[in-house]
Amino acid sequence: GAVVSQHPSRVICKSGTSVKIECRSLDFQATTMFWYRQFPKKSLMLMATSNEGSKATYEQGVEKDKFLINHASLTLSTLTVTSAHPEDSSFYICSARDFGGRTEAFFGQGTRLTVV
Amino acid sequence: DAKTTQPTSMDCAEGRAANLPCNHSTISGNEYVYWYRQIHSQGPQYIIHGLKNNETNEMASLIITEDRKSSTLILPHATLRDTAVYYCIVLKTSYDKVIFGPGTSLSVIP
C-alpha cells in the first residue's frame, strides 16, 4: 500500500538551533501534504497544509516564521522548526493524500523532537 | 464538516469483538465516515471508511445506521496490538483536511 515516510524519527537539538523534518510520499504523488503536532496524551493538531509549488497555508495560531514549510516536489515536503525552544518539543506528524487514487490520508511514522 | 462524538475510553477482552461507537448526527448527505487509529508513539493508520453502506475489510467492519447519524467500528477479534486511540472523522471529500477529535482510547485486556 501507499507509504509516507518521515525522517528523522527522533531528534534532539539545542535551544536556538533549527531542525528540519522531511516527509516523503513513496509510491504516489502528493500535491498536498499536511503537518500536525501532538503533545503527550493529546490529539493531533493540524498545523499547516503544504502545497506543492506554492506557499503553505497555516492554521490559526501557528507561526509561519517559526515553522517553515517547503513543498518543492510532488513527493517531498519539509518542516523546519526555526530557533527551537523547549516548548517546541513535541511529536510532529505529516500526512499525504493520493489525490490520483485512494481517498484515505496516509501518515508518516512521526518525528519526536526534543529541544534541550 | 460534521462534528463527531465518541466515548473517551473503552475496554475489550482479548479475542472478543470490540465495538466502537461514533455519533455524527449533523452529517450531510455527501459526507463520508472515516476511521483511523493511532498506536502509541506512531502515526495514525487508516482503517476503513464508508458513505452509507456497511463496509468490511481485512482490519474491521463499519456499520452505518440507516439515518447515517451514527456508526460503529467493529474489530471482530481484538488482540493486544489493537490497543490504540480510535478516531471517527467525517469528511466531505477526499480533499478535506483531516481534523482529529479526542477519539476513543481502546484498551484490549488479556
Short mmCIF file of N, CA and C in Angstrom, two decimals, chain A residues 2-116:
data_model
loop_
_atom_site.label_atom_id
_atom_site.label_comp_id
_atom_site.label_asym_id
_atom_site.label_seq_id
_atom_site.Cartn_x
_atom_site.Cartn_y
_atom_site.Cartn_z
N ALA A 2 0.17 2.38 -0.07
CA ALA A 2 0.88 3.66 -0.07
C ALA A 2 1.63 3.86 1.23
N VAL A 3 2.78 4.50 1.14
CA VAL A 3 3.59 4.73 2.32
C VAL A 3 4.04 6.18 2.33
N VAL A 4 3.97 6.77 3.50
CA VAL A 4 4.52 8.10 3.74
C VAL A 4 5.62 7.93 4.75
N SER A 5 6.78 8.44 4.42
CA SER A 5 7.95 8.25 5.26
C SER A 5 8.45 9.57 5.83
N GLN A 6 8.72 9.59 7.11
CA GLN A 6 9.26 10.77 7.77
C GLN A 6 10.68 10.51 8.23
N HIS A 7 11.46 11.58 8.20
CA HIS A 7 12.84 11.46 8.69
C HIS A 7 13.28 12.77 9.30
N PRO A 8 13.93 12.77 10.45
CA PRO A 8 14.26 11.60 11.27
C PRO A 8 13.07 11.18 12.13
N SER A 9 13.17 10.03 12.77
CA SER A 9 12.12 9.58 13.67
C SER A 9 12.29 10.22 15.05
N ARG A 10 13.55 10.51 15.39
CA ARG A 10 13.81 11.18 16.67
C ARG A 10 14.93 12.19 16.45
N VAL A 11 14.83 13.33 17.11
CA VAL A 11 15.91 14.32 17.03
C VAL A 11 15.95 15.10 18.33
N ILE A 12 17.17 15.32 18.78
CA ILE A 12 17.40 16.17 19.94
C ILE A 12 18.25 17.34 19.48
N CYS A 13 17.82 18.54 19.81
CA CYS A 13 18.59 19.70 19.38
C CYS A 13 18.71 20.69 20.54
N LYS A 14 19.66 21.57 20.38
CA LYS A 14 19.86 22.58 21.41
C LYS A 14 18.95 23.77 21.17
N SER A 15 18.61 24.43 22.23
CA SER A 15 17.78 25.64 22.15
C SER A 15 18.44 26.65 21.24
N GLY A 16 17.65 27.25 20.37
CA GLY A 16 18.15 28.27 19.48
C GLY A 16 18.55 27.76 18.11
N THR A 17 18.67 26.46 17.96
CA THR A 17 19.03 25.90 16.65
C THR A 17 17.77 25.57 15.87
N SER A 18 17.96 25.25 14.59
CA SER A 18 16.83 24.89 13.72
C SER A 18 16.88 23.42 13.38
N VAL A 19 15.74 22.84 13.19
CA VAL A 19 15.63 21.42 12.88
C VAL A 19 14.73 21.23 11.67
N LYS A 20 15.17 20.39 10.73
CA LYS A 20 14.36 20.12 9.54
C LYS A 20 13.85 18.69 9.59
N ILE A 21 12.56 18.56 9.31
CA ILE A 21 11.92 17.25 9.25
C ILE A 21 11.43 17.03 7.83
N GLU A 22 11.72 15.86 7.28
CA GLU A 22 11.32 15.55 5.91
C GLU A 22 10.13 14.60 5.89
N CYS A 23 9.28 14.79 4.92
CA CYS A 23 8.13 13.92 4.71
C CYS A 23 8.07 13.55 3.24
N ARG A 24 8.12 12.26 2.96
CA ARG A 24 8.11 11.79 1.58
C ARG A 24 6.95 10.85 1.31
N SER A 25 6.31 11.04 0.18
CA SER A 25 5.34 10.04 -0.28
C SER A 25 6.11 9.11 -1.20
N LEU A 26 6.07 7.82 -0.89
CA LEU A 26 6.97 6.88 -1.55
C LEU A 26 6.42 6.28 -2.84
N ASP A 27 5.12 6.13 -2.95
CA ASP A 27 4.62 5.50 -4.17
C ASP A 27 3.46 6.24 -4.80
N PHE A 28 3.32 7.51 -4.47
CA PHE A 28 2.32 8.32 -5.16
C PHE A 28 2.75 9.77 -5.09
N GLN A 29 2.17 10.57 -5.95
CA GLN A 29 2.48 11.99 -5.97
C GLN A 29 1.48 12.73 -5.10
N ALA A 30 1.99 13.60 -4.29
CA ALA A 30 1.14 14.32 -3.34
C ALA A 30 1.26 15.81 -3.57
N THR A 31 0.27 16.38 -4.21
CA THR A 31 0.31 17.83 -4.41
C THR A 31 0.06 18.56 -3.09
N THR A 32 -0.54 17.87 -2.15
CA THR A 32 -0.82 18.47 -0.85
C THR A 32 -0.39 17.53 0.27
N MET A 33 0.30 18.08 1.22
CA MET A 33 0.67 17.34 2.43
C MET A 33 0.25 18.17 3.63
N PHE A 34 0.12 17.51 4.75
CA PHE A 34 -0.34 18.16 5.97
C PHE A 34 0.65 17.91 7.11
N TRP A 35 0.81 18.90 7.95
CA TRP A 35 1.69 18.76 9.11
C TRP A 35 0.88 18.92 10.39
N TYR A 36 1.13 18.00 11.32
CA TYR A 36 0.46 18.00 12.61
C TYR A 36 1.51 18.01 13.73
N ARG A 37 1.08 18.47 14.89
CA ARG A 37 1.90 18.26 16.08
C ARG A 37 1.01 17.67 17.16
N GLN A 38 1.65 16.93 18.06
CA GLN A 38 0.88 16.24 19.10
C GLN A 38 1.65 16.30 20.41
N PHE A 39 0.99 16.83 21.42
CA PHE A 39 1.57 16.85 22.76
C PHE A 39 1.13 15.59 23.49
N PRO A 40 1.87 15.23 24.54
CA PRO A 40 1.56 13.98 25.27
C PRO A 40 0.11 13.92 25.71
N LYS A 41 -0.52 12.79 25.44
CA LYS A 41 -1.89 12.48 25.85
C LYS A 41 -2.91 13.43 25.22
N LYS A 42 -2.54 14.08 24.16
CA LYS A 42 -3.45 14.96 23.43
C LYS A 42 -3.64 14.44 22.01
N SER A 43 -4.65 14.97 21.35
CA SER A 43 -4.91 14.56 19.98
C SER A 43 -3.98 15.32 19.03
N LEU A 44 -3.99 14.91 17.79
CA LEU A 44 -3.18 15.60 16.78
C LEU A 44 -3.80 16.95 16.46
N MET A 45 -2.95 17.95 16.32
CA MET A 45 -3.41 19.29 15.98
C MET A 45 -2.83 19.66 14.61
N LEU A 46 -3.70 19.99 13.68
CA LEU A 46 -3.24 20.39 12.36
C LEU A 46 -2.52 21.72 12.44
N MET A 47 -1.31 21.76 11.88
CA MET A 47 -0.53 22.99 11.89
C MET A 47 -0.68 23.73 10.56
N ALA A 48 -0.53 22.99 9.47
CA ALA A 48 -0.49 23.66 8.18
C ALA A 48 -0.72 22.67 7.06
N THR A 49 -1.13 23.24 5.94
CA THR A 49 -1.29 22.48 4.70
C THR A 49 -0.19 22.90 3.75
N SER A 50 0.54 21.92 3.27
CA SER A 50 1.68 22.18 2.41
C SER A 50 1.28 21.93 0.95
N ASN A 51 1.43 22.94 0.12
CA ASN A 51 1.02 22.84 -1.27
C ASN A 51 2.24 22.88 -2.19
N GLU A 52 2.34 21.90 -3.05
CA GLU A 52 3.48 21.81 -3.97
C GLU A 52 3.53 23.04 -4.86
N GLY A 53 4.67 23.69 -4.86
CA GLY A 53 4.88 24.83 -5.73
C GLY A 53 4.28 26.14 -5.27
N SER A 54 3.69 26.17 -4.09
CA SER A 54 3.12 27.42 -3.59
C SER A 54 3.30 27.50 -2.08
N LYS A 55 2.87 28.62 -1.53
CA LYS A 55 3.05 28.81 -0.08
C LYS A 55 2.12 27.91 0.72
N ALA A 56 2.61 27.54 1.88
CA ALA A 56 1.80 26.72 2.77
C ALA A 56 0.68 27.56 3.39
N THR A 57 -0.37 26.88 3.78
CA THR A 57 -1.48 27.52 4.46
C THR A 57 -1.44 27.10 5.92
N TYR A 58 -1.33 28.08 6.82
CA TYR A 58 -1.17 27.79 8.23
C TYR A 58 -2.51 27.91 8.97
N GLU A 59 -2.69 27.06 9.96
CA GLU A 59 -3.88 27.14 10.80
C GLU A 59 -3.72 28.31 11.76
N GLN A 60 -4.85 28.77 12.26
CA GLN A 60 -4.84 29.91 13.16
C GLN A 60 -3.99 29.62 14.39
N GLY A 61 -3.14 30.57 14.72
CA GLY A 61 -2.31 30.43 15.91
C GLY A 61 -0.96 29.78 15.66
N VAL A 62 -0.72 29.31 14.44
CA VAL A 62 0.57 28.69 14.12
C VAL A 62 1.46 29.73 13.44
N GLU A 63 2.65 29.95 14.00
CA GLU A 63 3.54 30.99 13.48
C GLU A 63 4.24 30.50 12.22
N LYS A 64 3.99 31.14 11.10
CA LYS A 64 4.59 30.70 9.84
C LYS A 64 6.09 30.95 9.79
N ASP A 65 6.57 31.95 10.52
CA ASP A 65 8.02 32.21 10.52
C ASP A 65 8.75 31.27 11.46
N LYS A 66 8.03 30.64 12.33
CA LYS A 66 8.60 29.70 13.27
C LYS A 66 8.67 28.30 12.65
N PHE A 67 7.63 27.96 11.93
CA PHE A 67 7.51 26.65 11.32
C PHE A 67 7.49 26.83 9.80
N LEU A 68 8.68 26.72 9.21
CA LEU A 68 8.82 26.95 7.77
C LEU A 68 8.52 25.65 7.02
N ILE A 69 7.65 25.77 6.04
CA ILE A 69 7.27 24.60 5.26
C ILE A 69 7.64 24.82 3.80
N ASN A 70 8.29 23.82 3.23
CA ASN A 70 8.67 23.86 1.82
C ASN A 70 8.18 22.58 1.15
N HIS A 71 7.54 22.73 0.02
CA HIS A 71 6.99 21.57 -0.71
C HIS A 71 7.45 21.71 -2.16
N ALA A 72 8.72 21.40 -2.36
CA ALA A 72 9.35 21.70 -3.64
C ALA A 72 9.09 20.66 -4.72
N SER A 73 8.67 19.48 -4.31
CA SER A 73 8.40 18.45 -5.32
C SER A 73 7.11 17.72 -4.96
N LEU A 74 6.67 16.88 -5.85
CA LEU A 74 5.40 16.17 -5.62
C LEU A 74 5.52 15.03 -4.62
N THR A 75 6.75 14.78 -4.16
CA THR A 75 6.92 13.68 -3.21
C THR A 75 7.63 14.10 -1.93
N LEU A 76 7.92 15.38 -1.78
CA LEU A 76 8.68 15.80 -0.60
C LEU A 76 8.19 17.13 -0.06
N SER A 77 7.91 17.12 1.24
CA SER A 77 7.62 18.35 1.97
C SER A 77 8.52 18.37 3.19
N THR A 78 9.00 19.56 3.54
CA THR A 78 9.84 19.67 4.73
C THR A 78 9.26 20.70 5.69
N LEU A 79 9.44 20.40 6.97
CA LEU A 79 9.05 21.32 8.04
C LEU A 79 10.31 21.68 8.79
N THR A 80 10.62 22.96 8.87
CA THR A 80 11.77 23.42 9.63
C THR A 80 11.29 24.19 10.85
N VAL A 81 11.69 23.71 12.01
CA VAL A 81 11.38 24.42 13.25
C VAL A 81 12.56 25.35 13.50
N THR A 82 12.34 26.63 13.39
CA THR A 82 13.43 27.59 13.50
C THR A 82 13.58 28.08 14.94
N SER A 83 14.82 28.35 15.30
CA SER A 83 15.12 28.85 16.64
C SER A 83 14.31 28.09 17.69
N ALA A 84 14.55 26.81 17.72
CA ALA A 84 13.74 25.93 18.57
C ALA A 84 13.93 26.24 20.05
N HIS A 85 12.86 26.09 20.78
CA HIS A 85 12.85 26.26 22.23
C HIS A 85 12.25 25.01 22.87
N PRO A 86 12.48 24.81 24.15
CA PRO A 86 11.95 23.60 24.80
C PRO A 86 10.44 23.41 24.60
N GLU A 87 9.69 24.49 24.53
CA GLU A 87 8.24 24.35 24.34
C GLU A 87 7.86 23.85 22.95
N ASP A 88 8.85 23.82 22.04
CA ASP A 88 8.59 23.23 20.70
C ASP A 88 8.75 21.72 20.72
N SER A 89 9.23 21.18 21.82
CA SER A 89 9.36 19.74 21.93
C SER A 89 7.98 19.10 21.77
N SER A 90 7.89 18.18 20.84
CA SER A 90 6.59 17.60 20.53
C SER A 90 6.78 16.45 19.54
N PHE A 91 5.67 15.82 19.21
CA PHE A 91 5.64 14.76 18.20
C PHE A 91 5.06 15.38 16.94
N TYR A 92 5.83 15.43 15.88
CA TYR A 92 5.39 16.04 14.62
C TYR A 92 5.09 14.94 13.61
N ILE A 93 3.95 15.06 12.96
CA ILE A 93 3.49 14.02 12.04
C ILE A 93 3.06 14.65 10.73
N CYS A 94 3.45 14.03 9.63
CA CYS A 94 2.99 14.53 8.34
C CYS A 94 1.99 13.55 7.73
N SER A 95 1.25 14.06 6.78
CA SER A 95 0.25 13.25 6.11
C SER A 95 0.19 13.64 4.65
N ALA A 96 -0.16 12.71 3.82
CA ALA A 96 -0.30 12.99 2.39
C ALA A 96 -1.48 12.21 1.84
N ARG A 97 -2.08 12.74 0.81
CA ARG A 97 -3.22 12.05 0.19
C ARG A 97 -2.92 11.82 -1.28
N ASP A 98 -3.32 10.66 -1.73
CA ASP A 98 -3.11 10.27 -3.11
C ASP A 98 -4.32 10.74 -3.91
N PHE A 99 -4.29 11.99 -4.33
CA PHE A 99 -5.46 12.55 -4.99
C PHE A 99 -5.74 11.91 -6.34
N GLY A 100 -4.77 11.18 -6.83
CA GLY A 100 -4.99 10.49 -8.09
C GLY A 100 -5.58 9.11 -7.92
N GLY A 101 -5.81 8.70 -6.68
CA GLY A 101 -6.29 7.33 -6.46
C GLY A 101 -7.09 7.19 -5.18
N ARG A 102 -6.49 6.60 -4.18
CA ARG A 102 -7.19 6.31 -2.95
C ARG A 102 -7.60 7.57 -2.21
N THR A 103 -8.70 7.50 -1.48
CA THR A 103 -9.23 8.69 -0.83
C THR A 103 -8.73 8.89 0.59
N GLU A 104 -8.15 7.85 1.18
CA GLU A 104 -7.74 8.00 2.56
C GLU A 104 -6.41 8.74 2.66
N ALA A 105 -6.19 9.36 3.81
CA ALA A 105 -4.92 10.01 4.08
C ALA A 105 -3.94 8.98 4.64
N PHE A 106 -2.68 9.14 4.27
CA PHE A 106 -1.62 8.28 4.80
C PHE A 106 -0.71 9.12 5.66
N PHE A 107 -0.27 8.56 6.76
CA PHE A 107 0.52 9.30 7.73
C PHE A 107 1.91 8.73 7.87
N GLY A 108 2.86 9.65 8.12
CA GLY A 108 4.20 9.22 8.44
C GLY A 108 4.26 8.64 9.84
N GLN A 109 5.40 8.11 10.18
CA GLN A 109 5.55 7.47 11.49
C GLN A 109 5.79 8.47 12.60
N GLY A 110 5.98 9.74 12.23
CA GLY A 110 6.15 10.78 13.24
C GLY A 110 7.60 11.04 13.57
N THR A 111 7.86 12.25 14.04
CA THR A 111 9.20 12.67 14.48
C THR A 111 9.10 13.22 15.89
N ARG A 112 9.86 12.60 16.79
CA ARG A 112 9.87 13.07 18.17
C ARG A 112 10.99 14.10 18.31
N LEU A 113 10.60 15.36 18.51
CA LEU A 113 11.57 16.44 18.67
C LEU A 113 11.71 16.78 20.15
N THR A 114 12.95 16.78 20.60
CA THR A 114 13.24 17.21 21.97
C THR A 114 14.24 18.35 21.90
N VAL A 115 13.87 19.48 22.46
CA VAL A 115 14.75 20.65 22.46
C VAL A 115 15.28 20.82 23.89
N VAL A 116 16.61 20.84 23.99
CA VAL A 116 17.23 20.89 25.34
C VAL A 116 17.95 22.23 25.54
#
